[in-house]
Amino acid sequence: MASVKRNFAFNVLLVISNIVFPVVIFPYIARILGPQGLGNAHFALQFSKYFMITASLGIPIYGLREVAKVKDDVAKRSKLVSELLVLNFITAILSTLVYFCVIYYSTNIIEYKAYLIVAAIQVITGFLSIDWLFYGLEDFKTITIRSLVVRIVTIGFLIGFIQTPDDVMPYLVISILSITAAHIWNLFYAFKQIQFQLFNLAILPHLKPIFIIFLMNVCITMYTVFDTVWVGFLSSAAAVGLYTSAMKLCKISIPLVSALGIVLQPKSAQKFAANETQPAHLQTSFNFIIDMAIPIAFGLCILAPEFLMLLSGKAFLEATLAMRILSILPLCIGLNNLFGMQILSASGHDKNLLFSVFCGMILHVILNIWLVPMYEHVGAAIAIASTEIFVTAITYLFVFIRFKITFSISRVIRTVLISLGFIPIIEGLRYLHPDPALFLLLCIFVCFNYYLWIQWIAFKNEFIASGISVLKNKIS
């Protein structure tokens, strides 16, 4: 339990940086580059990211699960990681070749070509992204320190070099180099955990389980990464910028919602490997997601114009409706992580997860082709929100069929009813006509305290009780 608490503390610190970094830098970048410039850069980043993820096959998920099983055996761990790194290096080379063929021969992306060539670095170096090793070893300290250092340096470079709307290319280069720096850091620390080897490797046994996860990854990235690319193909760079702004603001909170789940994922793999079919920590994870995601979704939906105005600028207010539609994502993605990663994948039921995300991919493609040409960024928001809801429902159906695991519906209803109280609070504060920044801060402060007190006084929420207990121990 001590290790879980320590890892959770490090992961919370990582989550805070995941939230603070975009809040600090995104308003600055969005205001300088505008919807068009932001759209050009993020089209290239997301397009290349799709090839990077494709090249990774299913190694991040498979690697985490397998490392967790052999974490205490250095020889087995070293052999496993060496095999997966060599395999990933080969697929990265192949993916890079395909990537250059696509950008050379495709006529739909000529306007993005220069940006896409620079973004190829992300594809080439993607195999060095071995966070799965540290997650499998439950070494959250290394990941957190690396992320904090790289992000602080990146903020300095962005503020120093991004000054005009013409600085799209420098923004892209800095973004790519920050990702690459994190990969190199990973590799340096990985050699302290393993003894890398090039001989006597057995790559073939990994191919079948990885291939299933690879297909699953292709499907998932089609609607979680390629969504931005769909807007670029079927609409305009300005629409990409509007969609990116709404999506970024809605996804800022997702690391917070998923914080506990990421820490518990290696534990899930160990529990299911020991034939424990209903680990108690799954209900804890569900409760945490519900308690965090539902109030966040309400806040994002109600305060969408204020968030966009302050964090992106007046030019992005057209994305208000899209952001309100996307506000459901923290809840859906949090539950998908629980049902899909912590249960189905951790227990080895990757085929069930593959079926779920494949159906989601088909739905997403159909909705994009239908909605994006007519409704641009709003159509893309409807497509991704509908897809995430659909996939959440299917993954839970498989969880129930396989394990007969049920979760507390009363918890969901209770949290929704409490969160509905945000509406009169926020509308009441609007009558004060404060400065927009002050209004947003007031709303967050009042709603946060209202939610906390209701959960604690009326329902004795276990997470708040645990937090109070920790504070008391620290003080005493």
Coordinates of C-alpha atoms in Angstrom, one line a residue:
M1 CA 0.0 0.0 0.0
A2 CA 2.9 2.4 0.8
S3 CA 4.3 1.9 -2.8
V4 CA 0.8 2.6 -4.2
K5 CA 0.6 5.8 -2.2
R6 CA 4.1 6.9 -3.2
N7 CA 3.5 6.2 -6.9
F8 CA 0.1 7.9 -6.7
A9 CA 1.8 11.0 -5.2
F10 CA 4.4 11.0 -8.0
N11 CA 1.7 10.5 -10.6
V12 CA -0.4 13.3 -9.1
L13 CA 2.7 15.6 -9.5
L14 CA 3.0 14.4 -13.1
V15 CA -0.7 15.1 -13.6
I16 CA -0.4 18.6 -12.2
S17 CA 2.4 19.3 -14.7
N18 CA 0.2 17.9 -17.5
I19 CA -2.5 20.4 -16.5
V20 CA -0.3 23.4 -15.7
F21 CA 1.9 23.1 -18.8
P22 CA -0.9 23.6 -21.3
V23 CA -2.6 26.2 -19.1
V24 CA 0.6 28.2 -19.1
I25 CA 1.8 27.8 -22.7
F26 CA -1.3 27.1 -24.8
P27 CA -2.9 30.6 -24.4
Y28 CA 0.4 32.2 -25.4
I29 CA 0.8 29.9 -28.5
A30 CA -2.8 30.1 -29.6
R31 CA -2.9 33.9 -29.4
I32 CA 0.3 34.3 -31.4
L33 CA -0.2 31.6 -34.1
G34 CA -4.0 31.9 -34.4
P35 CA -6.4 29.2 -35.6
Q36 CA -4.6 28.8 -39.0
G37 CA -1.0 28.5 -37.7
L38 CA -2.1 26.3 -34.8
G39 CA -4.0 24.1 -37.2
N40 CA -1.0 23.7 -39.5
A41 CA 1.3 22.7 -36.7
H42 CA -1.1 20.3 -35.0
F43 CA -2.1 18.6 -38.2
A44 CA 1.6 17.7 -38.7
L45 CA 2.0 16.6 -35.1
Q46 CA -1.1 14.4 -35.1
F47 CA -0.4 13.0 -38.5
S48 CA 3.1 11.9 -37.6
K49 CA 1.9 10.7 -34.2
Y50 CA -0.4 8.3 -35.9
F51 CA 2.6 6.7 -37.7
M52 CA 4.6 6.7 -34.5
I53 CA 1.9 4.8 -32.6
T54 CA 1.4 2.4 -35.5
A55 CA 5.1 1.7 -35.4
S56 CA 4.9 0.9 -31.7
L57 CA 2.6 -2.0 -32.5
G58 CA 1.0 -2.9 -29.2
I59 CA 4.3 -2.7 -27.3
P60 CA 3.4 0.1 -24.8
I61 CA 0.4 -2.0 -23.5
Y62 CA 2.0 -5.4 -23.9
G63 CA 5.3 -4.3 -22.5
L64 CA 3.8 -2.8 -19.4
R65 CA 1.8 -6.0 -18.7
E66 CA 4.8 -8.3 -19.3
V67 CA 7.3 -6.2 -17.4
A68 CA 4.9 -6.2 -14.4
K69 CA 5.0 -10.0 -14.4
V70 CA 8.9 -10.2 -14.4
K71 CA 9.7 -7.0 -12.5
D72 CA 11.7 -8.8 -9.8
D73 CA 13.8 -10.9 -12.2
V74 CA 16.5 -8.8 -13.8
A75 CA 17.6 -11.4 -16.4
K76 CA 14.1 -12.0 -17.7
R77 CA 13.3 -8.3 -17.6
S78 CA 16.4 -7.5 -19.6
K79 CA 15.7 -10.1 -22.2
L80 CA 12.1 -9.0 -22.6
V81 CA 12.9 -5.3 -22.9
S82 CA 15.8 -6.0 -25.4
E83 CA 13.4 -8.1 -27.6
L84 CA 10.7 -5.4 -27.6
L85 CA 13.2 -2.6 -28.3
V86 CA 14.7 -4.4 -31.3
L87 CA 11.3 -5.2 -32.6
N88 CA 10.1 -1.6 -32.2
F89 CA 13.3 -0.3 -33.9
I90 CA 12.5 -2.4 -37.0
T91 CA 8.9 -1.3 -37.2
A92 CA 9.9 2.3 -36.7
I93 CA 12.2 2.1 -39.8
L94 CA 9.4 0.6 -41.8
S95 CA 6.8 3.1 -40.6
T96 CA 9.1 6.0 -41.5
L97 CA 9.5 4.7 -45.0
V98 CA 5.7 4.4 -45.4
Y99 CA 5.3 7.9 -43.9
F100 CA 7.6 9.5 -46.4
C101 CA 5.8 7.7 -49.3
V102 CA 2.5 9.0 -48.1
I103 CA 3.6 12.6 -47.8
Y104 CA 5.4 12.5 -51.1
Y105 CA 2.6 11.0 -53.2
S106 CA -0.5 12.4 -51.4
T107 CA -2.0 15.5 -53.1
N108 CA -4.4 16.2 -50.1
I109 CA -1.6 17.4 -47.8
I110 CA 0.7 19.4 -50.1
E111 CA 0.1 22.6 -48.0
Y112 CA 1.4 20.7 -44.9
K113 CA 4.4 19.1 -46.6
A114 CA 7.2 21.1 -45.0
Y115 CA 5.7 20.7 -41.5
L116 CA 5.2 16.9 -42.1
I117 CA 8.9 16.5 -43.1
V118 CA 10.0 18.0 -39.8
A119 CA 7.5 16.0 -37.9
A120 CA 9.0 12.8 -39.3
I121 CA 11.5 13.0 -36.4
Q122 CA 8.7 11.9 -34.1
V123 CA 8.2 8.8 -36.2
I124 CA 11.9 7.9 -36.5
T125 CA 12.6 8.2 -32.7
G126 CA 9.3 6.9 -31.5
F127 CA 10.8 3.5 -30.6
L128 CA 12.8 5.2 -27.8
S129 CA 9.5 6.0 -26.0
I130 CA 9.7 3.3 -23.3
D131 CA 7.5 4.7 -20.6
W132 CA 6.0 1.2 -20.5
L133 CA 9.2 -0.1 -18.8
F134 CA 9.0 2.4 -16.0
Y135 CA 5.2 1.9 -15.5
G136 CA 5.7 -1.8 -15.4
L137 CA 8.4 -1.4 -12.8
E138 CA 6.1 1.1 -11.0
D139 CA 8.9 3.6 -11.2
F140 CA 6.8 6.8 -11.4
K141 CA 9.6 8.9 -9.9
T142 CA 11.7 8.7 -13.1
I143 CA 8.8 9.5 -15.4
T144 CA 7.7 12.5 -13.2
I145 CA 11.2 14.1 -12.9
R146 CA 11.9 13.7 -16.6
S147 CA 8.5 15.2 -17.6
L148 CA 9.0 18.2 -15.2
V149 CA 12.5 19.0 -16.5
V150 CA 11.6 18.7 -20.2
R151 CA 8.5 20.8 -19.8
I152 CA 10.2 23.6 -17.9
V153 CA 12.9 23.8 -20.6
T154 CA 10.3 23.6 -23.4
I155 CA 8.3 26.5 -21.9
G156 CA 11.5 28.6 -21.9
F157 CA 12.2 27.8 -25.5
L158 CA 8.6 28.5 -26.7
I159 CA 8.5 31.9 -24.9
G160 CA 11.9 32.8 -26.3
F161 CA 11.4 31.8 -29.9
I162 CA 7.7 32.1 -30.7
Q163 CA 7.0 35.8 -31.2
T164 CA 4.9 36.2 -34.4
P165 CA 2.2 34.4 -36.4
D166 CA 5.0 33.3 -38.8
D167 CA 6.7 31.2 -36.1
V168 CA 4.7 28.0 -36.9
M169 CA 7.8 26.1 -37.9
P170 CA 9.9 27.0 -34.8
Y171 CA 6.9 26.0 -32.7
L172 CA 6.7 22.6 -34.5
V173 CA 10.5 22.1 -34.2
I174 CA 10.5 22.9 -30.4
S175 CA 7.5 20.6 -29.9
I176 CA 9.2 17.7 -31.7
L177 CA 12.6 18.2 -30.0
S178 CA 10.9 18.2 -26.6
I179 CA 9.4 14.8 -27.3
T180 CA 12.7 13.5 -28.6
A181 CA 14.5 14.8 -25.5
A182 CA 12.1 12.8 -23.3
H183 CA 12.8 9.7 -25.3
I184 CA 16.5 10.0 -25.0
W185 CA 16.1 10.6 -21.2
N186 CA 14.1 7.4 -21.1
L187 CA 16.8 5.4 -22.8
F188 CA 19.5 6.7 -20.5
Y189 CA 17.6 5.6 -17.4
A190 CA 16.5 2.3 -18.9
F191 CA 20.0 1.1 -19.1
K192 CA 20.1 1.4 -15.3
Q193 CA 17.2 -1.1 -15.1
I194 CA 18.2 -3.6 -17.7
Q195 CA 21.2 -5.2 -19.3
F196 CA 20.6 -4.6 -23.0
Q197 CA 21.4 -7.5 -25.3
L198 CA 21.4 -8.1 -29.1
F199 CA 21.9 -11.8 -29.2
N200 CA 19.9 -14.9 -28.2
L201 CA 16.7 -12.9 -28.5
A202 CA 13.3 -14.6 -29.1
I203 CA 11.1 -12.0 -30.9
L204 CA 8.7 -14.3 -32.6
P205 CA 6.7 -15.4 -29.5
H206 CA 5.8 -11.8 -28.8
L207 CA 4.3 -11.3 -32.3
K208 CA 0.9 -12.9 -31.8
P209 CA -0.2 -11.1 -28.6
I210 CA 1.4 -7.8 -29.9
F211 CA -0.4 -8.1 -33.2
I212 CA -3.8 -8.2 -31.5
I213 CA -2.9 -5.1 -29.4
F214 CA -1.5 -3.5 -32.6
L215 CA -4.8 -3.9 -34.4
M216 CA -6.5 -2.4 -31.3
N217 CA -4.0 0.5 -31.3
V218 CA -4.7 1.2 -35.0
C219 CA -8.4 1.4 -34.2
I220 CA -8.0 3.6 -31.1
T221 CA -5.6 6.0 -32.8
M222 CA -8.0 6.4 -35.7
Y223 CA -10.4 8.2 -33.4
T224 CA -8.1 9.6 -30.7
V225 CA -5.2 10.9 -32.8
F226 CA -6.4 10.8 -36.4
D227 CA -9.5 12.9 -35.5
T228 CA -7.5 16.1 -36.1
V229 CA -6.3 14.8 -39.4
W230 CA -9.9 14.0 -40.5
V231 CA -10.7 17.7 -39.9
G232 CA -7.7 18.7 -42.0
F233 CA -8.6 16.4 -44.8
L234 CA -12.4 17.2 -44.9
S235 CA -12.4 20.8 -43.8
S236 CA -9.8 23.6 -43.3
A237 CA -6.7 24.4 -41.3
A238 CA -8.8 27.0 -39.4
A239 CA -11.3 24.3 -38.4
V240 CA -8.3 22.2 -37.3
G241 CA -7.2 25.1 -35.0
L242 CA -10.7 25.5 -33.5
Y243 CA -11.1 21.8 -33.0
T244 CA -7.6 21.5 -31.5
S245 CA -8.3 24.3 -29.0
A246 CA -11.6 22.7 -27.8
M247 CA -10.0 19.3 -27.6
K248 CA -6.9 20.4 -25.7
L249 CA -9.0 22.3 -23.1
C250 CA -11.2 19.2 -22.6
K251 CA -8.3 16.8 -22.4
I252 CA -6.3 18.8 -19.9
S253 CA -8.1 17.2 -17.0
I254 CA -7.9 13.6 -18.4
P255 CA -4.5 12.8 -16.7
L256 CA -6.1 13.8 -13.4
V257 CA -9.0 11.5 -14.0
S258 CA -6.7 8.7 -15.0
A259 CA -4.1 9.3 -12.3
L260 CA -5.1 6.4 -10.0
G261 CA -5.8 4.0 -12.8
I262 CA -2.3 4.4 -14.2
V263 CA -0.8 3.6 -10.8
L264 CA -3.1 0.5 -10.4
Q265 CA -2.7 -0.9 -13.9
P266 CA 0.4 -3.0 -13.1
K267 CA -1.4 -4.2 -10.0
S268 CA -4.3 -5.3 -12.1
A269 CA -2.0 -7.3 -14.3
Q270 CA -0.5 -9.1 -11.3
K271 CA -4.0 -9.8 -9.7
F272 CA -5.5 -11.3 -12.9
A273 CA -2.3 -13.3 -13.4
A274 CA -2.9 -14.8 -10.0
N275 CA -6.5 -15.7 -11.1
E276 CA -8.1 -13.1 -8.9
T277 CA -11.2 -12.2 -11.0
Q278 CA -12.7 -9.3 -9.0
P279 CA -9.8 -7.3 -7.5
A280 CA -11.2 -4.9 -4.8
H281 CA -9.2 -2.0 -6.2
L282 CA -11.3 -1.8 -9.3
Q283 CA -14.3 -0.4 -7.4
T284 CA -11.9 2.2 -5.9
S285 CA -10.7 3.1 -9.3
F286 CA -14.3 3.5 -10.6
N287 CA -15.3 5.7 -7.7
F288 CA -12.3 7.9 -8.2
I289 CA -13.1 8.4 -11.9
I290 CA -16.8 9.2 -11.2
D291 CA -15.9 11.6 -8.4
M292 CA -13.4 13.4 -10.6
A293 CA -14.8 13.3 -14.1
I294 CA -18.4 14.2 -13.7
P295 CA -17.9 17.6 -12.0
I296 CA -15.1 18.4 -14.4
A297 CA -17.4 17.6 -17.3
F298 CA -20.1 19.9 -15.9
G299 CA -17.6 22.7 -15.4
L300 CA -16.1 22.4 -18.9
C301 CA -19.6 22.4 -20.5
I302 CA -21.0 25.4 -18.5
L303 CA -17.8 27.5 -18.7
A304 CA -16.7 26.6 -22.2
P305 CA -16.8 30.2 -23.6
E306 CA -14.9 31.6 -20.6
F307 CA -12.2 28.9 -20.9
L308 CA -11.8 29.5 -24.6
M309 CA -11.7 33.3 -24.3
L310 CA -9.1 33.3 -21.6
L311 CA -6.9 30.3 -22.6
S312 CA -7.2 30.6 -26.4
G313 CA -8.4 34.1 -27.3
K314 CA -11.4 35.7 -28.9
A315 CA -10.6 34.1 -32.3
F316 CA -11.4 30.7 -30.8
L317 CA -14.9 31.5 -29.4
E318 CA -16.4 29.7 -32.4
A319 CA -15.3 26.5 -30.8
T320 CA -17.7 26.9 -27.8
L321 CA -20.3 24.4 -29.0
A322 CA -17.6 21.9 -30.0
M323 CA -16.0 22.2 -26.5
R324 CA -19.4 21.7 -24.8
I325 CA -19.9 18.5 -26.8
L326 CA -16.4 17.3 -26.0
S327 CA -16.8 18.0 -22.2
I328 CA -18.0 14.4 -21.9
L329 CA -14.6 13.0 -22.8
P330 CA -12.9 13.0 -19.3
L331 CA -15.7 10.7 -18.1
C332 CA -15.7 8.4 -21.1
I333 CA -11.9 8.1 -21.4
G334 CA -11.6 7.6 -17.7
L335 CA -14.1 4.7 -17.8
N336 CA -12.5 3.3 -21.0
N337 CA -9.2 3.2 -19.2
L338 CA -10.8 1.2 -16.4
F339 CA -12.9 -1.2 -18.5
G340 CA -10.3 -1.6 -21.3
M341 CA -6.8 -1.3 -19.8
Q342 CA -7.3 -2.2 -16.2
I343 CA -9.7 -5.1 -16.7
L344 CA -9.9 -6.5 -20.3
S345 CA -6.2 -5.9 -21.3
A346 CA -4.8 -6.7 -17.9
S347 CA -6.6 -10.0 -17.8
G348 CA -5.5 -10.9 -21.3
H349 CA -8.9 -10.4 -23.0
D350 CA -7.3 -8.2 -25.7
K351 CA -9.6 -9.7 -28.4
N352 CA -12.7 -8.3 -26.6
L353 CA -11.0 -4.9 -26.4
L354 CA -10.1 -5.1 -30.1
F355 CA -13.7 -5.8 -31.1
S356 CA -14.9 -2.8 -29.0
V357 CA -12.4 -0.3 -30.5
F358 CA -12.8 -1.7 -34.0
C359 CA -16.6 -1.0 -33.8
G360 CA -15.7 2.4 -32.5
M361 CA -13.3 3.1 -35.4
I362 CA -16.0 2.2 -38.0
L363 CA -18.5 4.4 -36.3
H364 CA -16.0 7.3 -36.1
V365 CA -15.1 7.1 -39.8
I366 CA -18.7 7.1 -40.8
L367 CA -19.6 10.0 -38.6
N368 CA -16.6 12.0 -39.8
I369 CA -17.3 11.5 -43.4
W370 CA -20.9 12.5 -42.8
L371 CA -20.6 15.4 -40.4
V372 CA -17.2 17.1 -40.9
P373 CA -17.9 18.4 -44.4
M374 CA -21.1 20.0 -43.2
Y375 CA -20.3 21.1 -39.6
E376 CA -16.5 21.2 -39.6
H377 CA -15.0 21.2 -36.1
V378 CA -18.5 20.8 -34.5
G379 CA -19.1 17.7 -36.6
A380 CA -15.7 16.3 -35.5
A381 CA -16.7 16.9 -31.9
I382 CA -20.0 15.1 -32.3
A383 CA -18.1 12.2 -34.0
I384 CA -15.5 11.7 -31.3
A385 CA -18.0 12.1 -28.4
S386 CA -20.4 9.6 -29.9
T387 CA -17.5 7.2 -30.5
E388 CA -16.2 7.4 -27.0
I389 CA -19.7 6.8 -25.5
F390 CA -20.2 3.8 -27.8
V391 CA -16.8 2.2 -27.0
T392 CA -17.4 2.8 -23.2
A393 CA -20.7 0.9 -23.4
I394 CA -19.3 -2.1 -25.4
T395 CA -16.2 -2.5 -23.1
Y396 CA -18.4 -2.5 -20.0
L397 CA -20.6 -5.1 -21.6
F398 CA -17.6 -7.4 -22.1
V399 CA -16.4 -6.7 -18.5
F400 CA -19.9 -7.7 -17.2
I401 CA -20.1 -10.8 -19.4
R402 CA -16.5 -12.0 -18.5
F403 CA -16.3 -11.2 -14.8
K404 CA -19.8 -10.2 -13.6
I405 CA -18.2 -7.1 -12.2
T406 CA -20.8 -4.4 -11.4
F407 CA -20.2 -0.8 -10.2
S408 CA -22.2 1.6 -8.1
I409 CA -24.9 3.3 -10.1
S410 CA -25.9 5.2 -7.0
R411 CA -22.4 6.8 -7.0
V412 CA -23.0 8.1 -10.5
I413 CA -26.5 9.5 -9.7
R414 CA -25.3 11.1 -6.5
T415 CA -22.3 12.8 -8.3
V416 CA -24.5 14.1 -11.2
L417 CA -27.0 15.6 -8.7
I418 CA -24.3 17.3 -6.7
S419 CA -22.7 18.7 -10.0
L420 CA -26.0 20.1 -11.1
G421 CA -25.6 22.6 -8.3
F422 CA -22.9 24.2 -10.4
I423 CA -25.5 25.7 -12.7
P424 CA -27.2 28.1 -10.2
I425 CA -23.8 28.9 -8.6
I426 CA -22.2 29.9 -12.0
E427 CA -25.3 31.7 -13.3
G428 CA -25.5 33.6 -9.9
L429 CA -21.9 34.7 -10.2
R430 CA -22.5 36.0 -13.8
Y431 CA -24.8 38.7 -12.3
L432 CA -21.8 40.1 -10.5
H433 CA -20.2 41.0 -13.9
P434 CA -16.7 40.5 -12.7
D435 CA -13.6 40.5 -14.9
P436 CA -13.6 37.3 -17.1
A437 CA -10.5 35.9 -15.5
L438 CA -11.8 36.7 -12.0
F439 CA -15.2 35.2 -12.9
L440 CA -13.6 32.0 -14.0
L441 CA -11.4 31.8 -10.9
L442 CA -14.5 32.6 -8.7
C443 CA -16.5 29.9 -10.4
I444 CA -13.8 27.2 -10.0
F445 CA -13.2 28.2 -6.3
V446 CA -16.8 28.3 -5.3
C447 CA -17.9 25.2 -7.2
F448 CA -14.8 23.2 -5.9
N449 CA -15.5 24.1 -2.3
Y450 CA -19.3 23.4 -2.7
Y451 CA -18.6 20.0 -4.2
L452 CA -16.0 19.1 -1.6
W453 CA -18.2 20.1 1.3
I454 CA -21.3 18.2 0.0
Q455 CA -19.2 15.1 -0.7
W456 CA -17.6 15.2 2.8
I457 CA -20.4 16.4 5.0
A458 CA -23.3 14.5 3.4
F459 CA -21.6 11.4 2.1
K460 CA -18.3 11.1 4.0
N461 CA -16.4 10.6 0.7
E462 CA -13.5 8.1 1.3
F463 CA -11.0 10.0 -0.9
I464 CA -11.6 13.3 1.0
A465 CA -11.4 11.4 4.3
S466 CA -8.1 9.9 3.2
G467 CA -6.8 13.3 2.2
I468 CA -7.8 14.8 5.5
S469 CA -6.1 11.9 7.4
V470 CA -2.9 12.5 5.5
L471 CA -3.0 16.2 6.3
K472 CA -3.6 15.5 10.0
N473 CA -0.6 13.1 10.1
K474 CA 1.6 15.7 8.4
I475 CA 0.6 18.4 10.8
S476 CA 1.0 16.2 13.9

